CSV table of N, CA and C and ligand atoms in Angstrom, one decimal:
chain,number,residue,atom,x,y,z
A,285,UNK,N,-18.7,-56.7,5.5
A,285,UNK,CA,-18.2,-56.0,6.7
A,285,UNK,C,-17.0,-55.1,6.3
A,286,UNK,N,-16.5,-55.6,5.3
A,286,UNK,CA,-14.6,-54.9,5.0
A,286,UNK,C,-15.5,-53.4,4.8
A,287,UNK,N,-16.7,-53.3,3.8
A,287,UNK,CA,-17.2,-52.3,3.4
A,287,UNK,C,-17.6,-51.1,4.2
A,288,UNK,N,-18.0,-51.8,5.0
A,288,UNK,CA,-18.8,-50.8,6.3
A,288,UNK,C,-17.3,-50.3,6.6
A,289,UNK,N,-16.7,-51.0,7.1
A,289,UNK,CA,-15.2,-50.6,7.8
A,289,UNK,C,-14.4,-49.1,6.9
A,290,UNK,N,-14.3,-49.4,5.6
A,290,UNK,CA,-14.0,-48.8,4.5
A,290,UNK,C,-14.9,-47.5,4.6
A,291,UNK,N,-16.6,-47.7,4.6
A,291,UNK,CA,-17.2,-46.4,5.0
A,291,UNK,C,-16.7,-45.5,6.1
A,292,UNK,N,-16.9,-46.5,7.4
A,292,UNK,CA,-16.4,-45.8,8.7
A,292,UNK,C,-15.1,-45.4,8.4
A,293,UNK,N,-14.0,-45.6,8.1
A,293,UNK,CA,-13.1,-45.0,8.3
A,293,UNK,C,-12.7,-43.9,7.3
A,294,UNK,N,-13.7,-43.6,5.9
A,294,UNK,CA,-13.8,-42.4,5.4
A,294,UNK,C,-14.3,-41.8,6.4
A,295,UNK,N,-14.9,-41.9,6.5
A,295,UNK,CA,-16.1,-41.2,7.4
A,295,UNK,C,-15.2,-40.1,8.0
A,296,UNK,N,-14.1,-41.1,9.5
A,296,UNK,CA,-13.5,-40.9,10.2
A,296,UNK,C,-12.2,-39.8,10.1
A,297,UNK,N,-11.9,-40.2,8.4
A,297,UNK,CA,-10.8,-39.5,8.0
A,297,UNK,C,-11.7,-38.0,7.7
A,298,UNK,N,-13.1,-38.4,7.0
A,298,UNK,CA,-13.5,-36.7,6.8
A,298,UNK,C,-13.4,-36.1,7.9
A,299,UNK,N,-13.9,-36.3,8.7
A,299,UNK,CA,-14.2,-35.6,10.1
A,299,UNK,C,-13.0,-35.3,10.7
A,300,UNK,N,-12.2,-35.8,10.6
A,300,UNK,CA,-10.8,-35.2,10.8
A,300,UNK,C,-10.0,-34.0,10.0
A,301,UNK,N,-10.9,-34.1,8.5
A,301,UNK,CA,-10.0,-33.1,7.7
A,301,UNK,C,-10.9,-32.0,8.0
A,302,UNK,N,-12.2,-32.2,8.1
A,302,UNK,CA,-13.1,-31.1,8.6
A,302,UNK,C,-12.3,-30.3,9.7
A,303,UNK,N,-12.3,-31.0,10.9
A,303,UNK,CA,-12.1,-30.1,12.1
A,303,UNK,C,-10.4,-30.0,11.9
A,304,UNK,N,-9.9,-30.3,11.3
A,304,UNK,CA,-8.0,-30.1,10.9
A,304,UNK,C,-8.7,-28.8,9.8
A,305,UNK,N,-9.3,-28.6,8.9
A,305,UNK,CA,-9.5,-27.2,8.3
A,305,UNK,C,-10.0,-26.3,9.3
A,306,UNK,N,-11.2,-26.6,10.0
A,306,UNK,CA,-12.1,-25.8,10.6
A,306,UNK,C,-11.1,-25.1,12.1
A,307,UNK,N,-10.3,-26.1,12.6
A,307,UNK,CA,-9.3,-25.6,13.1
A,307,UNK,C,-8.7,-24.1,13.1
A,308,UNK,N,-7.8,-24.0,11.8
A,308,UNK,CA,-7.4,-22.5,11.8
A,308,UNK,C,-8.2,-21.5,11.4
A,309,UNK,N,-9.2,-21.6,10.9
A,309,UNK,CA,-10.1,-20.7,10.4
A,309,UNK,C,-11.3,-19.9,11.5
A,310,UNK,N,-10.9,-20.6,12.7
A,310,UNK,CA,-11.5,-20.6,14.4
A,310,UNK,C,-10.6,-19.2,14.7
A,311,UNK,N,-9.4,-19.6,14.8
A,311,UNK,CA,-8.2,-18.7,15.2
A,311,UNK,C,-8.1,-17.8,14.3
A,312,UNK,N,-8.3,-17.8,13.1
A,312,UNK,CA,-7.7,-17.0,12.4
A,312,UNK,C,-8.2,-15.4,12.2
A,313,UNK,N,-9.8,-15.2,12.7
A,313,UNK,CA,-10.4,-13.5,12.6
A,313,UNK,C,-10.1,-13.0,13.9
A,314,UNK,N,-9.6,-14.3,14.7
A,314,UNK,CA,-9.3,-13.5,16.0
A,314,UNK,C,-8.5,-13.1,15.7
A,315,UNK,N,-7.4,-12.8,15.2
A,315,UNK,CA,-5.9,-11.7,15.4
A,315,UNK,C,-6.3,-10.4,14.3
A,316,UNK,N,-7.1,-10.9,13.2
A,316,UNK,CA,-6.8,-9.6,12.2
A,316,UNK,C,-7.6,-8.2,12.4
A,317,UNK,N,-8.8,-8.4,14.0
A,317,UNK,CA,-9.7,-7.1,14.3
A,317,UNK,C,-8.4,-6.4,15.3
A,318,UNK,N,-7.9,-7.2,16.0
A,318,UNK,CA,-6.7,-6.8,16.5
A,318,UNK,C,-5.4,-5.8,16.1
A,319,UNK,N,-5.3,-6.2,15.0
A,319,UNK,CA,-4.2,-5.2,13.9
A,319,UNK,C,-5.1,-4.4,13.5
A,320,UNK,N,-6.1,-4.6,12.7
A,320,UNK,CA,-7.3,-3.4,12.5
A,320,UNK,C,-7.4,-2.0,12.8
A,321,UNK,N,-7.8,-2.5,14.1
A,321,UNK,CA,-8.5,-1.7,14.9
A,321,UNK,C,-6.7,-0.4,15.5
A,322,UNK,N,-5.7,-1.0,15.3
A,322,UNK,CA,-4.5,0.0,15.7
A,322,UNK,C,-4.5,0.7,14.2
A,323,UNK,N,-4.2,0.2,13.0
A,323,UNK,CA,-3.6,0.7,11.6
A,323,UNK,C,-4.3,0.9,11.4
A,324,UNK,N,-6.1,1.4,11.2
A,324,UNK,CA,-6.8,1.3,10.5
A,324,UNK,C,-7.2,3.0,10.2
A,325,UNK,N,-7.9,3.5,11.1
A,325,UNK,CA,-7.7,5.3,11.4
A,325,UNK,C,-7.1,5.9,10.7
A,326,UNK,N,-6.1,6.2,10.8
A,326,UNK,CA,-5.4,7.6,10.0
A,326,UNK,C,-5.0,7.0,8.6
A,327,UNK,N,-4.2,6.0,8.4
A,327,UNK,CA,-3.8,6.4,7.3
A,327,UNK,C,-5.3,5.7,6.1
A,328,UNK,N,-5.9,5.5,5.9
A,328,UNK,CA,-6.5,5.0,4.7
A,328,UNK,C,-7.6,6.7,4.4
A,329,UNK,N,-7.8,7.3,5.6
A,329,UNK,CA,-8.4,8.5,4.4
A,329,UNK,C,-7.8,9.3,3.2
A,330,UNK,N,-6.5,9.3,3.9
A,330,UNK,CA,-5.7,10.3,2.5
A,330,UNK,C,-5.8,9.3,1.4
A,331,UNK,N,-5.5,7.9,1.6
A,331,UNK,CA,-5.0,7.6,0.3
A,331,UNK,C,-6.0,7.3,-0.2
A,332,UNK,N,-7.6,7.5,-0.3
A,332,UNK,CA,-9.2,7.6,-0.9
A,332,UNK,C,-9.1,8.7,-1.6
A,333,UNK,N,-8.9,9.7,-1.3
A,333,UNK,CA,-8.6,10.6,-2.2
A,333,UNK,C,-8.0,10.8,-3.6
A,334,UNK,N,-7.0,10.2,-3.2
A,334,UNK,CA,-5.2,10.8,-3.8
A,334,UNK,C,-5.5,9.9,-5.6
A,335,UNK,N,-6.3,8.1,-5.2
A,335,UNK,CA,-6.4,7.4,-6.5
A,335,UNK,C,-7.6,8.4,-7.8
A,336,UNK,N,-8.8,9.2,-7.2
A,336,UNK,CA,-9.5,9.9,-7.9
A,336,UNK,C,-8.8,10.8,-8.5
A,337,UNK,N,-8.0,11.2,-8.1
A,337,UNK,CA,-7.3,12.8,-8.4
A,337,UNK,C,-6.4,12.2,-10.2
A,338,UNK,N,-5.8,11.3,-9.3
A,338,UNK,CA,-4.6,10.8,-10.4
A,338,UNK,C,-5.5,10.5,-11.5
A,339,UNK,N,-6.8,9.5,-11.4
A,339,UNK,CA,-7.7,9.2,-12.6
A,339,UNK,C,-8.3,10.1,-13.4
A,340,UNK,N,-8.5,10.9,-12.5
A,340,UNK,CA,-9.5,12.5,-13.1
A,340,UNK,C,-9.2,13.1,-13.9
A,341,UNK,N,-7.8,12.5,-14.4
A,341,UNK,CA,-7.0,13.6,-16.0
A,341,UNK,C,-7.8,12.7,-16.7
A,342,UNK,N,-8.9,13.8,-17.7
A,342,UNK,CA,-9.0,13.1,-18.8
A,342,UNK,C,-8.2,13.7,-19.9
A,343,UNK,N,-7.4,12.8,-20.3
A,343,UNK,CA,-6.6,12.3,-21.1
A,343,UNK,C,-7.0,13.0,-22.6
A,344,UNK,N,-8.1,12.0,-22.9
A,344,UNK,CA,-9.1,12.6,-24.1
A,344,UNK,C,-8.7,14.1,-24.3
A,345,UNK,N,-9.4,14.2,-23.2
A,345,UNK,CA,-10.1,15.9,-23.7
A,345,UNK,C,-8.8,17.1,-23.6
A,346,UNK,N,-8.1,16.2,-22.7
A,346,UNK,CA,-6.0,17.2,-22.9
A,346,UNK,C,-6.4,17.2,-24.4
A,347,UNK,N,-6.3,16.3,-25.0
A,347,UNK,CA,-5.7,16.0,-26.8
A,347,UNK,C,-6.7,16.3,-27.2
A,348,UNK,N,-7.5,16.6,-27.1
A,348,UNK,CA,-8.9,17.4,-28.3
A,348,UNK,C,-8.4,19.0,-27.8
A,349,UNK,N,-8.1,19.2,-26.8
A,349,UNK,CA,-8.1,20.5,-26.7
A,349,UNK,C,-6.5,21.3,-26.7
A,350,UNK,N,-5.4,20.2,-26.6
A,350,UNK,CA,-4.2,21.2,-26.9
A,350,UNK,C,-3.6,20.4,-28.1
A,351,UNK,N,-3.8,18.9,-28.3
A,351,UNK,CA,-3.0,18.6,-29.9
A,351,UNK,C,-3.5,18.6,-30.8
A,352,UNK,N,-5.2,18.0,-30.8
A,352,UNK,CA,-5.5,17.3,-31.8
A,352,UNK,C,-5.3,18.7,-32.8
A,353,UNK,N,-4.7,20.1,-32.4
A,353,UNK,CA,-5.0,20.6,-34.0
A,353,UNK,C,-3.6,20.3,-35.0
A,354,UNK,N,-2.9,20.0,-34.6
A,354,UNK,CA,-1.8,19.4,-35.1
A,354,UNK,C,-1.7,18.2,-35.1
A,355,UNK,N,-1.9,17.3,-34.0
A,355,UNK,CA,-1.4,16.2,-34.6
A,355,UNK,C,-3.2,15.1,-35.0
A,356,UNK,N,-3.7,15.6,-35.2
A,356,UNK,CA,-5.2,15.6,-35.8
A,356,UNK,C,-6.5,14.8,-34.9
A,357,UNK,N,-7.7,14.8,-35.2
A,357,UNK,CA,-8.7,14.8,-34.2
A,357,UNK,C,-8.7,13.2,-33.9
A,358,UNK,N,-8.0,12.4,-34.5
A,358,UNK,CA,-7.9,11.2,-34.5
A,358,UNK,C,-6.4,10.4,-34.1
A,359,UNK,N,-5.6,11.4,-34.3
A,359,UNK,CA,-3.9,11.0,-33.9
A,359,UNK,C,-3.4,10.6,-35.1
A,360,UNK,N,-3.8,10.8,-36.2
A,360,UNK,CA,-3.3,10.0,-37.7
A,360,UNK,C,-2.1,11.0,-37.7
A,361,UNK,N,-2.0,12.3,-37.5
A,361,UNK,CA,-1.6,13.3,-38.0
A,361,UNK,C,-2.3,14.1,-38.6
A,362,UNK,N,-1.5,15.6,-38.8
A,362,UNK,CA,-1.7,16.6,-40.0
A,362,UNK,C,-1.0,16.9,-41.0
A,363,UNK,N,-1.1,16.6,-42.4
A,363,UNK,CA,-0.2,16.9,-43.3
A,363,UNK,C,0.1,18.5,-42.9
A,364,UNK,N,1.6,18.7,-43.1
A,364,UNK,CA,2.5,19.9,-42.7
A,364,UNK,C,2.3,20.5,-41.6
A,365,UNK,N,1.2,20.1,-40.5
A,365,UNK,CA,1.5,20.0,-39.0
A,365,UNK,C,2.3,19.4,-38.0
A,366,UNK,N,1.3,18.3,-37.6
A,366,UNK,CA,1.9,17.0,-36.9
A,366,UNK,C,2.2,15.7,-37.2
A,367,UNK,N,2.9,14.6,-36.8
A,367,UNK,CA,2.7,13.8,-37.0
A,367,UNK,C,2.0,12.8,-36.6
A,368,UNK,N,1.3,11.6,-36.7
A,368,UNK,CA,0.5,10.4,-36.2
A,368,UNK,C,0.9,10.4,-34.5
A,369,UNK,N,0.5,10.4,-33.8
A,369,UNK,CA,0.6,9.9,-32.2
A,369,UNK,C,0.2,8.5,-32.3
A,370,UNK,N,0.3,7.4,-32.1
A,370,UNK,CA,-0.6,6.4,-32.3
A,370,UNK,C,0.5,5.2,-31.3
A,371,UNK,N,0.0,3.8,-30.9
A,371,UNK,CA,1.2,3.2,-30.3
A,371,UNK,C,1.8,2.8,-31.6
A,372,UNK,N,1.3,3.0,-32.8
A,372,UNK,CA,2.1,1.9,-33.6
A,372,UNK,C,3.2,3.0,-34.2
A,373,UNK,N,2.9,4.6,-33.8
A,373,UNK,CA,3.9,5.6,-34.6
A,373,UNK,C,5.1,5.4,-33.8
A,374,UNK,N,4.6,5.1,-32.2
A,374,UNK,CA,5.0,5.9,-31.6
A,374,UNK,C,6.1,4.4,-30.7
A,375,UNK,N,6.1,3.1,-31.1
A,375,UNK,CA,6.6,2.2,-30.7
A,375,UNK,C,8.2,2.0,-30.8
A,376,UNK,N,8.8,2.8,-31.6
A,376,UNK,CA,10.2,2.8,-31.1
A,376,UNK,C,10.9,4.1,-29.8
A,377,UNK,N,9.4,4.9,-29.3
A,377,UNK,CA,10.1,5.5,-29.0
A,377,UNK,C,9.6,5.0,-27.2
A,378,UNK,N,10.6,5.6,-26.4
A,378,UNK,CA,10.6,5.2,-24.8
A,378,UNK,C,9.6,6.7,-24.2
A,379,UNK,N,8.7,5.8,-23.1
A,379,UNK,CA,8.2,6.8,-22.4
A,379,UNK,C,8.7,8.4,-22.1
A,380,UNK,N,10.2,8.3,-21.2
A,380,UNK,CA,11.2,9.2,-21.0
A,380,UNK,C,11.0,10.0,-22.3
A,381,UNK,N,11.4,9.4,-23.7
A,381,UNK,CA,11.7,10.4,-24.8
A,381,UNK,C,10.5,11.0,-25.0
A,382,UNK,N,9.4,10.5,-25.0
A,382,UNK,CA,8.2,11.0,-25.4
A,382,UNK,C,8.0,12.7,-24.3
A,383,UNK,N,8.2,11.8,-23.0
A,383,UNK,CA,7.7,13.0,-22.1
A,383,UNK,C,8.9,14.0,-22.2
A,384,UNK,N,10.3,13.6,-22.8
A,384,UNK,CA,11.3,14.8,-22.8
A,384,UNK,C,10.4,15.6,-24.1
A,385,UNK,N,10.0,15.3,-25.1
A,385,UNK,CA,9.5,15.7,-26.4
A,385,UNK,C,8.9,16.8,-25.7
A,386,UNK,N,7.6,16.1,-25.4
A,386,UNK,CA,6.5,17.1,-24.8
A,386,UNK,C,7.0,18.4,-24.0
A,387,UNK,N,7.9,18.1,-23.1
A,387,UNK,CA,7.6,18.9,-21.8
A,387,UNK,C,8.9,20.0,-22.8
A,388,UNK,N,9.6,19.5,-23.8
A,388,UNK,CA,10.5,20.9,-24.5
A,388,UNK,C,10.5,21.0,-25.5
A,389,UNK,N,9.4,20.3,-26.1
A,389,UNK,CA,8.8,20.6,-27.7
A,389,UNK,C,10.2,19.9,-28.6
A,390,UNK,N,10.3,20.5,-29.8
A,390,UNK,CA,11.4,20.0,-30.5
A,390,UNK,C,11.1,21.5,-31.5
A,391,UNK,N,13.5,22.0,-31.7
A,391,UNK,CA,13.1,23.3,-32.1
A,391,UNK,C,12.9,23.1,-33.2
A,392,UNK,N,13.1,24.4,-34.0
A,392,UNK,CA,13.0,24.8,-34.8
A,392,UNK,C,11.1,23.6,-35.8
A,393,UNK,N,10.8,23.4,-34.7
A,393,UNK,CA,9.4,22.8,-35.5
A,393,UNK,C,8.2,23.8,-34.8
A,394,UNK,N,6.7,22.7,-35.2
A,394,UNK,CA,6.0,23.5,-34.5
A,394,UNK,C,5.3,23.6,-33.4
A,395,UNK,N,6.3,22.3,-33.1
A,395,UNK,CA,6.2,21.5,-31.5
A,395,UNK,C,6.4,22.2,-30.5
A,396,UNK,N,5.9,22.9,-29.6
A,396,UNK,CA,6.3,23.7,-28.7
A,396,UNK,C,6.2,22.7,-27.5
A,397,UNK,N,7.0,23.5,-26.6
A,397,UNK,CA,7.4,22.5,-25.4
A,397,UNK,C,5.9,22.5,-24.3
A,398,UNK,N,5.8,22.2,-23.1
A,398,UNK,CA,4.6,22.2,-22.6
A,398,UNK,C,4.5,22.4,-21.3
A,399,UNK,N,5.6,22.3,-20.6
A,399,UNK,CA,6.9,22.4,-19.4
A,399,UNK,C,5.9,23.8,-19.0
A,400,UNK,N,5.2,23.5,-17.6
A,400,UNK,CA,4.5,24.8,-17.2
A,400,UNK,C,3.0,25.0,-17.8
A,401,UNK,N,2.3,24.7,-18.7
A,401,UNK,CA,1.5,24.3,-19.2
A,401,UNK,C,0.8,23.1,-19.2
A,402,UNK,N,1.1,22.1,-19.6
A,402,UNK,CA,0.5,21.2,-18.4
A,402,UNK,C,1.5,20.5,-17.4
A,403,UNK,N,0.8,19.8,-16.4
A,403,UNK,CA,1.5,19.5,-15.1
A,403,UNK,C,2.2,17.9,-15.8
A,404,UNK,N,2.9,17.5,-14.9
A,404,UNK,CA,3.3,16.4,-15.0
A,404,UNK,C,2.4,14.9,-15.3
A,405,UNK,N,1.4,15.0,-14.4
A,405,UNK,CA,0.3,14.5,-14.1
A,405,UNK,C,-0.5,14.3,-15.6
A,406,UNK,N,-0.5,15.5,-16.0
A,406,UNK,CA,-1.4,15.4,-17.4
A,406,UNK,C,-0.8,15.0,-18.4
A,407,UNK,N,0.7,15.5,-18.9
A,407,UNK,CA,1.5,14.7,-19.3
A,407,UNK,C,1.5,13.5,-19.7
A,408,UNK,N,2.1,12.3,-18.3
A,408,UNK,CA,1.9,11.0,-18.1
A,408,UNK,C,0.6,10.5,-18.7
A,409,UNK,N,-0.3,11.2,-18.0
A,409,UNK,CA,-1.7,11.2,-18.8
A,409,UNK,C,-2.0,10.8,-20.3
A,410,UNK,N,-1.0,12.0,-20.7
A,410,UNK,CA,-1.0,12.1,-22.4
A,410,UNK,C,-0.4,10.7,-22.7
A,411,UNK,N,0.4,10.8,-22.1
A,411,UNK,CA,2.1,9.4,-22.7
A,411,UNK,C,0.9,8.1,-22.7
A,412,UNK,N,0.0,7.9,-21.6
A,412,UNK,CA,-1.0,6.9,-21.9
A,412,UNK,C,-1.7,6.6,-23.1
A,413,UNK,N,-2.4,7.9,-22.6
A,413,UNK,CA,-3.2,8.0,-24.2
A,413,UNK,C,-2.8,7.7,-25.6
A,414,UNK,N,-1.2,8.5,-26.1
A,414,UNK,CA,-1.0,8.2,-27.1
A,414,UNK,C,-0.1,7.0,-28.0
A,415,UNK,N,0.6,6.4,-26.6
A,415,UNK,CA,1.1,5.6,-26.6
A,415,UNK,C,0.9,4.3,-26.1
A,416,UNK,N,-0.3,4.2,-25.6
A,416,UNK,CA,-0.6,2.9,-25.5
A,416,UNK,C,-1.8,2.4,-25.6
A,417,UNK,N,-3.1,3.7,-25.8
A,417,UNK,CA,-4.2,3.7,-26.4
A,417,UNK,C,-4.2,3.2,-27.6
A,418,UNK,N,-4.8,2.6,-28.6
A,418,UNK,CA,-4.9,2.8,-30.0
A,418,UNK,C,-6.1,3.8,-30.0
A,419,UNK,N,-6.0,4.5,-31.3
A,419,UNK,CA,-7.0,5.8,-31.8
A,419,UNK,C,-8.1,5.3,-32.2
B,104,HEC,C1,1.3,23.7,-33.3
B,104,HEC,C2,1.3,22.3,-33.6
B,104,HEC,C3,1.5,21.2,-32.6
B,104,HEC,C4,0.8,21.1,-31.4
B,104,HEC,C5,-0.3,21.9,-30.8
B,104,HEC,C6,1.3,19.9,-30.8
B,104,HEC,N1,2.3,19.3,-31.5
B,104,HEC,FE1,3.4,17.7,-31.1
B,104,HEC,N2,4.4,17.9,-32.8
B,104,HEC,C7,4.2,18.9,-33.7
B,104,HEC,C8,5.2,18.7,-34.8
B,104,HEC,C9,5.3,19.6,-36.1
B,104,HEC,C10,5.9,17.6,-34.5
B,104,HEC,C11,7.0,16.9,-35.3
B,104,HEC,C12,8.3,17.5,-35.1
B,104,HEC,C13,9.3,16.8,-35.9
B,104,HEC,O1,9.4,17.1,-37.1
B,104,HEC,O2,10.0,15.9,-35.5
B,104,HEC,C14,5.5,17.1,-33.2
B,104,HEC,C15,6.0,16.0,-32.5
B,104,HEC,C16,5.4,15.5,-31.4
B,104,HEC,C17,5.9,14.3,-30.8
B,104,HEC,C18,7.1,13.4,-31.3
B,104,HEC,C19,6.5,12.4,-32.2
B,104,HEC,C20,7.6,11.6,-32.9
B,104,HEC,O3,7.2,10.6,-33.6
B,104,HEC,O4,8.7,11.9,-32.8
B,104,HEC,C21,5.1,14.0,-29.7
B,104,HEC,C22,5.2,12.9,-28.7
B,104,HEC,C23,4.2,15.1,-29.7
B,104,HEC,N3,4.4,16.0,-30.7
B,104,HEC,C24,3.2,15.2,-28.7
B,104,HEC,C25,2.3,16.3,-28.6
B,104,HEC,C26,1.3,16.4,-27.6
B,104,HEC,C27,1.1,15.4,-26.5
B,104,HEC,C28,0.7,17.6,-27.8
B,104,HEC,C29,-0.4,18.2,-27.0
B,104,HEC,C30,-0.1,18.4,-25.6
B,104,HEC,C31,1.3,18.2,-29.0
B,104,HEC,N4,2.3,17.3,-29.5
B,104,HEC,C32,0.9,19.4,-29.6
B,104,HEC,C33,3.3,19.9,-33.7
B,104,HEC,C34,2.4,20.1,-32.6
């Protein structure tokens, strides 16, 4: 008998935790079509756009088509060009200094600046690529 008792009152306790879970999960899609349905409209089309745009630099093809002749088709470098781009050349140096590099070259080298030439956007782009890509 103790056993049966011990059944039933699992039993009893499931059925409890059941409808004690099943409880908030009753209530709970009722409020969120509510909020929805006010915030939902205007703002989410701009920002569908805006994440393509930012991904759409390829990166790559910036550096095949404005470094790799200097600093080489692989980022090792060019003897009496450029140097290595790579994260491991490029690990003491801070994002900031990289993109100051770029965007004003360094004088008297053959680093020319890039400020106007490419956007900001492609830039950062590059700072990815070279710095935290491996080649
Ligand atoms: C005409 C050749 C040339 C081109 C093209 C060129 N660079 Fe350079 N770059 C150099 C040289 C030379 C240096 C090394 C300057 C020095 O001696 O410190 C340099 C240095 C750098 C540095 C600093 C590296 C360091 O370790 O201090 C970065 C970053 C860099 N270039 C990024 C780029 C990026 C990105 C591009 C393409 C948008 C590019 N460079 C295109 C010649 C070039």
């Amino acid at each position: 008998m103790k056993k049966v008792m011990f059944v039933v009152s699992l039993l009893v306790i499931g059925v409890l935790l059941v409808s004690a879970c099943a409880a908030p999960k009753e209530t709970a899609p009722a409020a969120p079509p509510a909020t929805k349905t006010e915030v939902a409209p205007a703002p989410v089309t701009p920002v569908i756009p805006a994440a393509p745009v930012a991904s759409a630099v390829d990166a790559k093809k910036l550096y095949d088509t404005n470094c790799a002749a200097c600093h080489g088709p692989n980022r090792q470098g060019v003897t009496g060009l450029g140097k290595p781009l790579t994260p491991e050349s490029l690990s003491l140096l801070s994002d900031d200094v990289i993109r100051t590099t770029i965007l004003n070259g360094k004088p008297n080298t053959l680093m020319l600046g890039w400020e106007g030439r490419l956007s900001i956007e492609q830039i950062n782009a590059l700072i990815q690529l070279i710095k935290y890509t491996p080649p």
